[in-house]
């Protein structure tokens, strides 16, 4: 099986070239460009494509891939909201993902954002470099004894919940399908979680029903001085409403690893570009906001797990024994 990797970065190539040595009959090629209607023509001679969170798997792209003989889409990520599944089904292309490569990587980054924004580490770092040792503007809040509100308690949310419990927080959560095994979590409605939490961390997937679940109305139900962290998907939060909420002093801090319209930015050095949107600069104009660029997954352990699972998906598909749990249907 020949797989063409789109949006391949040096760290992807390193991890996959190392992992593929353990798989017979799989050949990997890499291109730097991400998948789009233009770059889809590069797949000639390949059986499968491997894409990431920003790859364009819209219906026209999928149709083009199918016309060039692609049978398999391998996502080297957990989320699959960028894939038009109806189009994939119609084109008889199977889609596989890596559902849980390292929940710790993402949950630890979520807590890192919460801690950094709470204690203004991003501001302190710059101030001390400028020999400004004054503490004004840096005051934080203790987490111990506060309430952590987790939205979505799957693999990552459950890990974040455990981390928060380790900090001595009471953990409340909303999930469409509560996990009864997580006995330390108090499940309640989304409204109640938003109303009671001092730290809200979003860990549910983006679906049609929860697009902009954090909006003007839901922000109004939150406590004043809340910390909001989103490491899940940008479109879960209405950015304009978030910015208004920040201007209204609703938030002590906001930590975002994902944001709307991140697609052109993710993993690119755009320091000399004229940007087409002002979302990041508007968000960063606030002293209590930290934005990272979809890096929550980015640990050594996660990359190793991503490459192994992606290649397991490819070889099981080739052997006619698809790994059911990893298949997107
Ligand atoms: N920033 C990153 O680098 C990064 C990396 C990996 C995953 N993610 C994001 O994290 C998300 C969660 O990943 P996971 O591995 O924990 O997924 P998961 O499937 O294990 O858990 C998702 C949980 O959300 C719940 N859920 C579904 N719809 C919901 C809704 N409308 N409201 C509340 N809960 C809902 C599910 O019942 C499930 O318990 C992914 O969908 C992805 O968007 C981000």
XYZ file of C-alpha atoms and ligand atoms in Angstrom:
373
model
C 0.000 0.000 0.000
C 1.306 3.428 -0.962
C 0.182 6.270 1.276
C 0.613 9.947 0.472
C 0.903 12.201 3.509
C -0.350 15.757 3.189
C 0.772 18.636 5.400
C 3.791 16.557 6.439
C 6.084 18.302 8.900
C 9.589 17.212 9.872
C 8.323 15.694 13.142
C 5.622 13.683 11.277
C 8.192 12.328 8.837
C 10.559 11.422 11.667
C 7.876 9.591 13.682
C 6.319 7.767 10.702
C 9.628 6.786 9.079
C 10.648 5.237 12.405
C 7.315 3.425 12.889
C 6.931 2.133 9.308
C 10.033 -0.055 9.705
C 7.782 -2.443 11.671
C 5.203 -2.738 8.869
C 5.660 -4.846 5.726
C 4.210 -3.720 2.404
C 3.519 -0.107 3.364
C 5.297 2.704 1.552
C 5.055 6.321 2.617
C 5.441 9.503 0.582
C 5.182 12.973 2.015
C 4.233 16.387 0.684
C 4.418 19.647 2.606
C 1.244 21.112 1.107
C -2.033 20.394 2.788
C -4.822 18.602 0.953
C -7.053 20.843 -1.156
C -8.871 20.609 -4.466
C -5.611 21.697 -6.170
C -3.207 19.394 -4.335
C -5.533 16.352 -4.591
C -4.026 15.684 -8.028
C -0.731 14.758 -6.323
C -2.199 11.405 -5.240
C -1.561 9.656 -8.550
C 0.009 6.250 -7.908
C -1.129 6.059 -4.277
C -3.821 3.910 -2.629
C -4.430 6.004 0.456
C -4.044 9.545 1.747
C -3.122 10.607 5.231
C -4.347 14.003 6.408
C -4.541 16.075 9.540
C -6.915 18.511 11.252
C -6.770 21.198 8.548
C -6.830 18.915 5.499
C -9.749 19.668 3.212
C -11.847 16.521 2.927
C -14.873 18.309 1.501
C -17.121 16.600 -1.067
C -15.351 17.957 -4.202
C -11.934 16.915 -2.827
C -13.209 13.454 -1.887
C -14.729 13.012 -5.357
C -11.384 13.960 -6.907
C -9.528 11.512 -4.637
C -11.974 8.742 -5.598
C -11.531 9.479 -9.311
C -7.806 8.926 -8.806
C -8.313 5.529 -7.175
C -7.999 6.452 -3.496
C -9.760 3.870 -1.322
C -8.689 4.966 2.113
C -8.438 8.183 4.130
C -6.206 7.930 7.174
C -6.614 10.774 9.648
C -3.622 11.133 11.936
C -5.826 12.861 14.516
C -8.903 12.146 16.640
C -11.379 14.721 15.275
C -13.002 14.104 11.887
C -15.223 17.179 11.519
C -13.195 18.183 8.422
C -14.358 15.074 6.520
C -17.610 15.070 4.547
C -18.631 11.557 5.591
C -21.632 11.415 3.246
C -19.292 12.149 0.336
C -16.792 9.537 1.572
C -19.541 6.915 1.791
C -20.866 7.786 -1.660
C -17.325 7.504 -3.061
C -16.781 4.170 -1.229
C -13.732 5.572 0.553
C -13.142 4.235 4.069
C -12.108 6.700 6.757
C -10.012 5.832 9.780
C -8.795 7.993 12.616
C -6.695 7.748 15.745
C -9.308 7.977 18.468
C -7.214 8.133 21.624
C -3.520 8.465 21.021
C -2.609 10.276 24.205
C -5.366 11.831 26.283
C -2.679 12.968 28.724
C -0.991 15.098 26.058
C -4.141 17.142 25.455
C -5.406 17.216 29.047
C -2.011 18.291 30.404
C -1.925 21.101 27.843
C -5.438 22.153 28.876
C -4.252 22.405 32.480
C -1.089 24.194 31.334
C -3.268 26.824 29.617
C -5.486 27.137 32.698
C -2.490 27.579 35.017
C -0.605 29.924 32.701
C -3.531 32.210 32.076
C -4.616 32.129 35.714
C -1.175 33.178 36.993
C -0.431 35.375 33.950
C 2.754 33.424 33.194
C 2.754 34.798 29.619
C 2.818 38.352 30.986
C 5.302 37.601 33.779
C 7.739 36.033 31.309
C 7.836 39.171 29.180
C 7.903 41.567 32.146
C 10.894 39.919 33.837
C 12.817 39.897 30.539
C 12.345 43.684 30.512
C 13.558 43.992 34.145
C 10.011 44.822 35.219
C 9.653 43.017 38.525
C 6.378 44.666 39.571
C 3.507 42.296 40.318
C 0.642 44.478 39.176
C -1.598 42.692 36.703
C -0.290 39.251 37.639
C -2.634 38.228 40.461
C -4.168 34.773 40.102
C -6.553 32.545 42.035
C -5.922 29.304 43.934
C -7.472 26.324 42.167
C -7.773 24.221 45.321
C -11.371 24.200 46.563
C -12.696 25.687 43.321
C -15.063 23.994 40.879
C -13.845 22.495 37.607
C -16.538 22.131 34.940
C -15.687 19.612 32.241
C -17.724 19.517 29.045
C -17.309 16.081 27.496
C -15.813 13.379 29.714
C -14.429 11.026 27.095
C -10.765 10.065 27.080
C -9.370 13.600 27.271
C -12.112 15.112 29.439
C -11.829 12.261 31.958
C -8.055 12.779 32.141
C -8.526 16.526 32.643
C -11.133 15.760 35.326
C -8.571 13.595 37.178
C -5.936 16.327 36.912
C -8.405 18.874 38.313
C -9.319 16.498 41.157
C -5.585 16.184 41.844
C -5.468 19.958 42.269
C -8.111 19.638 45.000
C -10.952 20.902 42.837
C -14.547 19.678 42.978
C -15.278 18.259 39.528
C -18.648 18.703 37.838
C -19.353 17.755 34.242
C -21.766 17.651 31.361
C -21.709 14.836 28.844
C -24.437 13.515 26.588
C -23.436 10.061 27.820
C -22.190 10.317 31.426
C -19.550 7.780 32.423
C -20.754 6.029 35.589
C -17.257 4.722 36.297
C -16.023 8.250 36.983
C -17.531 8.289 40.446
C -15.673 11.425 41.570
C -17.474 13.490 38.917
C -20.881 15.060 39.573
C -22.794 15.064 36.286
C -25.343 17.795 35.659
C -26.865 19.807 32.815
C -24.690 22.031 30.638
C -26.486 25.044 32.075
C -25.634 24.023 35.658
C -22.004 23.274 34.807
C -21.603 26.693 33.187
C -23.321 28.373 36.124
C -21.236 26.709 38.864
C -17.750 26.233 37.436
C -14.717 28.406 38.200
C -12.742 26.646 35.472
C -14.532 25.428 32.349
C -12.628 23.076 30.045
C -14.164 21.918 26.771
C -13.485 18.336 25.657
C -16.439 17.301 23.477
C -16.228 16.789 19.726
C -17.612 19.381 17.324
C -20.932 18.217 15.915
C -23.819 19.896 14.083
C -25.710 20.240 17.354
C -23.009 21.892 19.458
C -21.607 24.440 16.977
C -21.143 27.682 18.996
C -22.231 26.011 22.234
C -20.314 28.790 24.002
C -22.128 31.913 22.889
C -23.570 35.153 24.229
C -26.381 33.296 26.013
C -24.255 30.565 27.584
C -21.494 33.023 28.512
C -24.122 35.047 30.400
C -24.848 32.008 32.609
C -21.165 31.677 33.637
C -19.744 32.997 36.910
C -17.908 36.296 36.742
C -14.167 35.647 36.908
C -14.386 32.206 35.303
C -11.442 30.656 33.447
C -12.347 29.134 30.065
C -10.109 26.660 28.272
C -10.774 25.192 24.836
C -8.505 22.481 23.487
C -11.262 20.773 21.530
C -12.423 22.578 18.374
C -12.578 26.312 17.647
C -16.145 26.329 16.335
C -17.496 25.227 19.715
C -16.981 28.836 20.817
C -18.497 31.871 19.091
C -15.400 34.068 19.003
C -17.234 37.367 18.604
C -19.373 36.572 21.649
C -16.268 35.446 23.539
C -14.514 38.729 22.759
C -17.565 40.652 23.942
C -17.591 38.548 27.123
C -13.913 39.350 27.730
C -14.650 43.072 27.214
C -17.504 42.724 29.741
C -14.959 41.400 32.332
C -16.684 37.984 32.467
C -13.435 36.029 32.356
C -10.439 35.913 34.675
C -8.664 34.141 31.870
C -9.164 32.407 28.547
C -6.802 29.751 27.195
C -7.348 28.609 23.632
C -5.465 25.930 21.766
C -8.102 26.060 19.022
C -10.113 28.921 17.603
C -12.411 29.635 14.700
C -10.733 30.244 11.354
C -7.479 28.617 12.496
C -7.348 26.483 9.346
C -4.871 28.647 7.394
C -2.680 29.147 10.451
C -2.334 25.695 11.936
C 1.331 24.682 12.005
C 2.411 27.379 9.538
C 4.916 30.170 10.051
C 2.884 33.149 8.891
C 5.052 35.852 10.420
C 5.525 37.674 7.104
C 1.948 37.261 5.837
C -0.826 39.814 5.741
C -3.444 37.930 7.707
C -6.914 37.483 6.234
C -8.677 37.583 9.604
C -7.982 39.489 12.807
C -9.210 36.842 15.254
C -5.832 36.035 16.803
C -4.729 39.666 17.115
C -8.069 40.675 18.615
C -7.854 37.828 21.129
C -4.236 38.602 21.972
C -5.045 42.257 22.558
C -6.367 41.130 25.957
C -3.925 40.588 28.829
C -5.905 37.596 30.122
C -5.885 35.491 26.946
C -3.371 32.902 25.784
C -3.592 31.302 22.360
C -1.527 28.307 21.286
C -1.689 26.818 17.819
C -3.368 23.435 18.093
C -0.356 22.014 19.895
C -2.111 20.200 22.730
C -1.463 16.814 21.109
C 2.194 17.558 20.498
C 4.221 15.288 22.747
C 6.779 12.606 21.983
C 4.459 9.912 23.311
C 1.485 11.142 21.285
C 3.413 11.250 17.997
C 4.655 7.696 18.545
C 1.096 6.502 19.287
C -0.357 8.408 16.304
C 2.085 6.839 13.855
C 1.587 3.307 15.187
C -2.219 3.514 15.173
C -2.329 5.111 11.698
C -0.139 2.341 10.287
C -2.182 -0.311 12.168
C -5.265 1.164 10.479
C -3.581 0.982 7.073
C -2.317 -2.583 7.422
C -5.585 -3.900 8.906
C -7.502 -2.294 6.025
C -5.091 -3.819 3.512
C -5.558 -7.228 5.134
C -9.368 -6.839 4.919
C -9.652 -6.687 8.719
C -10.467 -3.040 9.458
C -10.107 -1.972 13.079
C -13.761 -1.254 13.841
C -13.110 1.112 16.747
C -10.978 3.394 14.611
C -13.298 3.513 11.613
C -15.402 6.640 11.140
C -18.866 5.689 9.900
N -6.052 20.346 20.541
C -5.639 19.151 20.165
O -4.464 18.963 19.824
C -6.598 17.992 20.184
C -6.082 16.686 20.089
C -6.967 15.608 20.151
C -8.333 15.815 20.289
N -8.793 17.097 20.352
C -10.254 17.338 20.502
O -10.676 16.741 21.711
C -11.973 16.166 21.500
C -12.226 15.092 22.543
O -11.363 14.008 22.310
P -11.532 12.620 23.104
O -10.439 11.731 22.629
O -11.680 12.857 24.559
O -12.940 12.118 22.509
P -13.923 11.032 23.100
O -14.726 10.553 21.957
O -13.170 10.040 23.941
O -14.855 11.880 24.102
C -15.772 12.816 23.696
C -16.860 12.905 24.760
O -17.730 13.978 24.416
C -19.070 13.547 24.626
N -19.957 14.348 23.797
C -20.307 14.164 22.504
N -21.104 15.171 22.097
C -21.287 15.981 23.165
C -22.018 17.172 23.391
N -22.746 17.719 22.416
N -21.976 17.723 24.616
C -21.246 17.161 25.612
N -20.534 16.038 25.465
C -20.557 15.452 24.254
C -19.073 12.064 24.298
O -20.170 11.407 24.909
C -17.721 11.631 24.870
O -17.825 11.242 26.211
C -11.891 15.667 20.043
O -13.186 15.578 19.471
C -11.074 16.722 19.367
O -11.953 17.724 18.853
C -7.970 18.179 20.303
